[in-house]
CSV table of C-alpha atoms in Angstrom, one decimal:
chain,number,residue,atom,x,y,z
A,1,UNK,CA,104.3,102.6,124.5
A,2,UNK,CA,108.5,103.8,123.9
A,3,UNK,CA,110.7,104.0,120.5
A,4,UNK,CA,111.6,100.3,121.4
A,5,UNK,CA,108.1,99.4,120.9
A,6,UNK,CA,107.5,101.6,118.2
A,7,UNK,CA,111.1,99.8,116.4
A,8,UNK,CA,109.7,96.5,117.2
A,9,UNK,CA,106.1,97.4,116.1
A,10,UNK,CA,107.9,98.3,112.9
A,11,UNK,CA,110.1,95.2,112.9
A,12,UNK,CA,106.9,92.6,113.1
A,13,UNK,CA,105.0,94.7,110.1
A,14,UNK,CA,107.7,94.6,108.3
A,15,UNK,CA,108.5,90.7,109.0
A,16,UNK,CA,104.8,90.0,108.4
A,17,UNK,CA,104.7,92.1,104.4
A,18,UNK,CA,107.6,90.6,103.5
A,19,UNK,CA,106.0,87.1,103.8
A,20,UNK,CA,103.0,87.2,103.3
A,21,UNK,CA,103.6,89.6,99.3
A,22,UNK,CA,105.3,86.7,97.8
A,23,UNK,CA,101.8,84.2,98.7
A,24,UNK,CA,99.9,87.2,97.3
A,25,UNK,CA,101.8,87.7,93.9
A,26,UNK,CA,102.4,84.4,93.0
A,27,UNK,CA,98.2,84.3,93.1
A,28,UNK,CA,98.1,87.3,91.7
A,29,UNK,CA,100.0,85.4,88.8
A,30,UNK,CA,98.3,82.0,88.7
A,31,UNK,CA,95.2,83.8,88.1
A,32,UNK,CA,96.8,85.9,84.4
A,33,UNK,CA,97.5,82.8,83.8
A,34,UNK,CA,94.3,80.8,84.3
A,35,UNK,CA,92.6,84.3,82.7
A,36,UNK,CA,95.3,83.7,79.5
A,37,UNK,CA,94.8,79.9,79.2
A,38,UNK,CA,90.7,80.6,80.1
A,39,UNK,CA,90.7,77.9,81.9
A,40,UNK,CA,88.3,79.8,84.5
A,41,UNK,CA,86.0,82.1,83.9
A,42,UNK,CA,82.6,83.8,85.5
A,43,UNK,CA,81.5,84.9,89.3
A,44,UNK,CA,83.7,82.6,91.2
A,45,UNK,CA,87.1,83.1,88.8
A,46,UNK,CA,86.1,87.3,89.7
A,47,UNK,CA,85.7,87.3,93.0
A,48,UNK,CA,88.7,85.1,94.4
A,49,UNK,CA,90.7,87.3,91.9
A,50,UNK,CA,89.3,90.8,93.3
A,51,UNK,CA,89.6,89.4,96.7
A,52,UNK,CA,93.6,88.4,96.3
A,53,UNK,CA,93.4,92.0,94.4
A,54,UNK,CA,92.3,93.7,97.7
A,55,UNK,CA,94.7,91.9,99.9
A,56,UNK,CA,97.7,92.6,97.7
A,57,UNK,CA,96.8,96.4,98.0
A,58,UNK,CA,96.6,96.3,101.4
A,59,UNK,CA,99.7,94.6,102.1
A,60,UNK,CA,101.6,97.2,99.9
A,61,UNK,CA,99.7,99.7,101.9
A,62,UNK,CA,100.2,97.5,105.2
A,63,UNK,CA,103.8,97.6,104.7
A,64,UNK,CA,104.7,101.5,104.2
A,65,UNK,CA,102.2,101.9,107.2
A,66,UNK,CA,103.1,99.8,109.5
A,67,UNK,CA,107.3,99.0,108.2
A,68,UNK,CA,110.2,100.0,108.9
A,69,UNK,CA,111.1,103.0,107.1
A,70,UNK,CA,113.7,105.7,106.4
A,71,UNK,CA,114.5,108.0,104.4
A,72,UNK,CA,114.2,106.7,100.9
A,73,UNK,CA,112.8,108.2,99.4
A,74,UNK,CA,109.0,106.2,97.0
A,75,UNK,CA,107.8,108.3,93.7
A,76,UNK,CA,104.3,109.9,93.3
A,77,UNK,CA,103.6,107.1,90.6
A,78,UNK,CA,104.5,104.6,93.2
A,79,UNK,CA,102.3,106.3,95.6
A,80,UNK,CA,99.7,107.3,93.2
A,81,UNK,CA,99.4,103.7,92.7
A,82,UNK,CA,99.2,102.2,95.6
A,83,UNK,CA,97.1,104.9,96.7
A,84,UNK,CA,94.3,103.8,93.7
A,85,UNK,CA,94.6,100.2,94.6
A,86,UNK,CA,93.2,100.7,98.3
A,87,UNK,CA,90.5,103.8,96.6
A,88,UNK,CA,89.3,100.6,95.0
A,89,UNK,CA,88.8,98.2,98.3
A,90,UNK,CA,87.4,100.8,100.3
A,91,UNK,CA,85.1,103.8,100.3
A,92,UNK,CA,87.9,106.3,101.2
A,93,UNK,CA,89.0,108.9,98.0
A,94,UNK,CA,92.2,109.9,98.2
A,95,UNK,CA,94.1,113.2,96.5
A,96,UNK,CA,97.3,112.8,97.1
A,97,UNK,CA,99.6,116.2,95.8
A,98,UNK,CA,102.8,115.6,96.3
A,99,UNK,CA,104.8,115.6,93.3
A,100,UNK,CA,108.7,115.0,93.9
A,101,UNK,CA,109.4,111.6,95.7
A,102,UNK,CA,108.5,112.2,99.8
A,103,UNK,CA,110.9,110.3,102.6
A,104,UNK,CA,109.4,107.0,103.5
A,105,UNK,CA,109.0,107.7,107.0
A,106,UNK,CA,107.2,110.7,106.3
A,107,UNK,CA,104.4,109.0,103.5
A,108,UNK,CA,104.4,106.1,106.7
A,109,UNK,CA,103.2,109.1,108.9
A,110,UNK,CA,100.7,110.3,106.1
A,111,UNK,CA,98.8,106.4,106.1
A,112,UNK,CA,99.0,106.9,109.1
A,113,UNK,CA,97.0,110.0,109.3
A,114,UNK,CA,94.9,108.7,106.5
A,115,UNK,CA,93.8,105.3,108.3
A,116,UNK,CA,92.9,107.8,111.7
A,117,UNK,CA,90.5,109.1,109.0
A,118,UNK,CA,89.3,106.1,107.5
A,119,UNK,CA,88.0,105.1,110.9
A,120,UNK,CA,85.8,107.2,111.5
A,121,UNK,CA,84.3,107.1,108.0
A,122,UNK,CA,82.3,104.5,107.6
A,123,UNK,CA,79.5,105.6,105.3
A,124,UNK,CA,82.8,106.6,102.9
A,125,UNK,CA,84.6,109.9,102.0
A,126,UNK,CA,87.6,112.3,100.8
A,127,UNK,CA,91.2,112.6,102.5
A,128,UNK,CA,93.3,115.0,100.9
A,129,UNK,CA,97.0,114.8,101.3
A,130,UNK,CA,99.3,117.6,101.5
A,131,UNK,CA,103.2,118.7,102.5
A,132,UNK,CA,104.3,122.6,102.7
A,133,UNK,CA,108.1,122.5,103.4
A,134,UNK,CA,108.0,119.7,106.6
A,135,UNK,CA,105.1,120.2,107.4
A,136,UNK,CA,102.4,117.7,107.0
A,137,UNK,CA,98.5,118.4,107.0
A,138,UNK,CA,96.0,115.7,106.4
A,139,UNK,CA,92.2,115.8,105.9
A,140,UNK,CA,89.2,113.8,106.0
A,141,UNK,CA,85.6,115.1,104.7
A,142,UNK,CA,82.5,113.1,104.7
A,143,UNK,CA,78.7,114.3,105.1
A,144,UNK,CA,78.8,112.0,108.5
A,145,UNK,CA,81.5,111.1,110.4
A,146,UNK,CA,81.8,108.9,113.4
A,147,UNK,CA,84.8,110.1,115.7
A,148,UNK,CA,85.1,107.9,118.5
A,149,UNK,CA,86.5,111.1,120.6
A,150,UNK,CA,88.3,109.6,123.4
A,151,UNK,CA,90.5,108.7,120.7
A,152,UNK,CA,90.5,111.9,118.7
A,153,UNK,CA,90.9,113.5,121.7
A,154,UNK,CA,94.0,112.1,122.6
A,155,UNK,CA,95.8,111.4,119.4
A,156,UNK,CA,98.2,114.5,120.2
A,157,UNK,CA,99.6,112.8,123.6
A,158,UNK,CA,99.5,109.5,122.3
A,159,UNK,CA,98.1,108.7,125.7
A,160,UNK,CA,94.5,107.1,126.1
A,161,UNK,CA,92.4,106.6,128.7
A,162,UNK,CA,90.9,103.2,127.2
A,163,UNK,CA,93.2,100.5,125.8
A,164,UNK,CA,93.7,100.0,122.1
A,165,UNK,CA,91.7,97.5,120.0
A,166,UNK,CA,93.7,96.7,117.0
A,167,UNK,CA,91.3,97.8,114.7
A,168,UNK,CA,92.8,101.1,116.8
A,169,UNK,CA,96.7,100.6,116.5
A,170,UNK,CA,96.9,104.0,113.7
A,171,UNK,CA,95.4,106.0,116.7
A,172,UNK,CA,99.0,105.0,119.2
A,173,UNK,CA,101.7,104.3,115.7
A,174,UNK,CA,101.0,108.0,114.4
A,175,UNK,CA,102.0,109.6,117.4
A,176,UNK,CA,104.9,107.9,118.6
A,177,UNK,CA,106.2,107.5,115.2
A,178,UNK,CA,106.0,111.2,115.0
A,179,UNK,CA,107.1,112.2,117.9
A,180,UNK,CA,110.5,109.4,117.4
A,181,UNK,CA,110.7,111.6,114.1
A,182,UNK,CA,110.8,115.0,116.5
A,183,UNK,CA,107.2,116.3,115.0
A,184,UNK,CA,104.2,117.3,116.7
A,185,UNK,CA,100.9,115.7,115.6
A,186,UNK,CA,97.9,118.6,116.1
A,187,UNK,CA,94.0,117.7,115.5
A,188,UNK,CA,90.8,119.2,114.1
A,189,UNK,CA,87.9,118.0,114.8
A,190,UNK,CA,84.6,119.3,113.2
A,191,UNK,CA,80.7,117.9,112.4
A,192,UNK,CA,81.9,117.0,109.1
A,193,UNK,CA,85.6,117.3,108.5
A,194,UNK,CA,89.6,116.4,110.9
A,195,UNK,CA,92.3,117.6,110.1
A,196,UNK,CA,96.3,116.6,111.6
A,197,UNK,CA,99.4,117.9,111.1
A,198,UNK,CA,102.0,117.1,112.1
């Protein structure tokens, strides 16, 4: 996958997320109106509302992780709200230690690294995201990790011996996107800890 393919993947990601976010938002607004007038209540409404909220959170997250990203900054409040919404829909707790606005393309790398960590935490865990200057560290910890060594051993180079599946796309995009930004990814794995640096 070269830079052209990365750019194409970003454009496709942006287009899909852009086209889906409006109808998801409209459904959310419709559910809020129904709730205000008391038209529908009960477990069915809670299920629909929770599912729409989860879908909206994931699409906003994917828009950053897979969409086209430049140097425009995202503020701490926006990122923190996005990560809090993602936490509600999954089993992984995320600690975002940055206080200043961060360029969107760097957050994109952090989100892809977060997705890599999530894939190894089927029972849940914790991910810490921090940076010092231009250097980022994403650390995942869990009592039980399910590490696919074939993926983790090769994420630094982006050359995988086996075909990447849709569920593993973040492993291919992380090194390619980092390389397009002039960065390199390094990986450390242990029994209960994963570290990605870029």
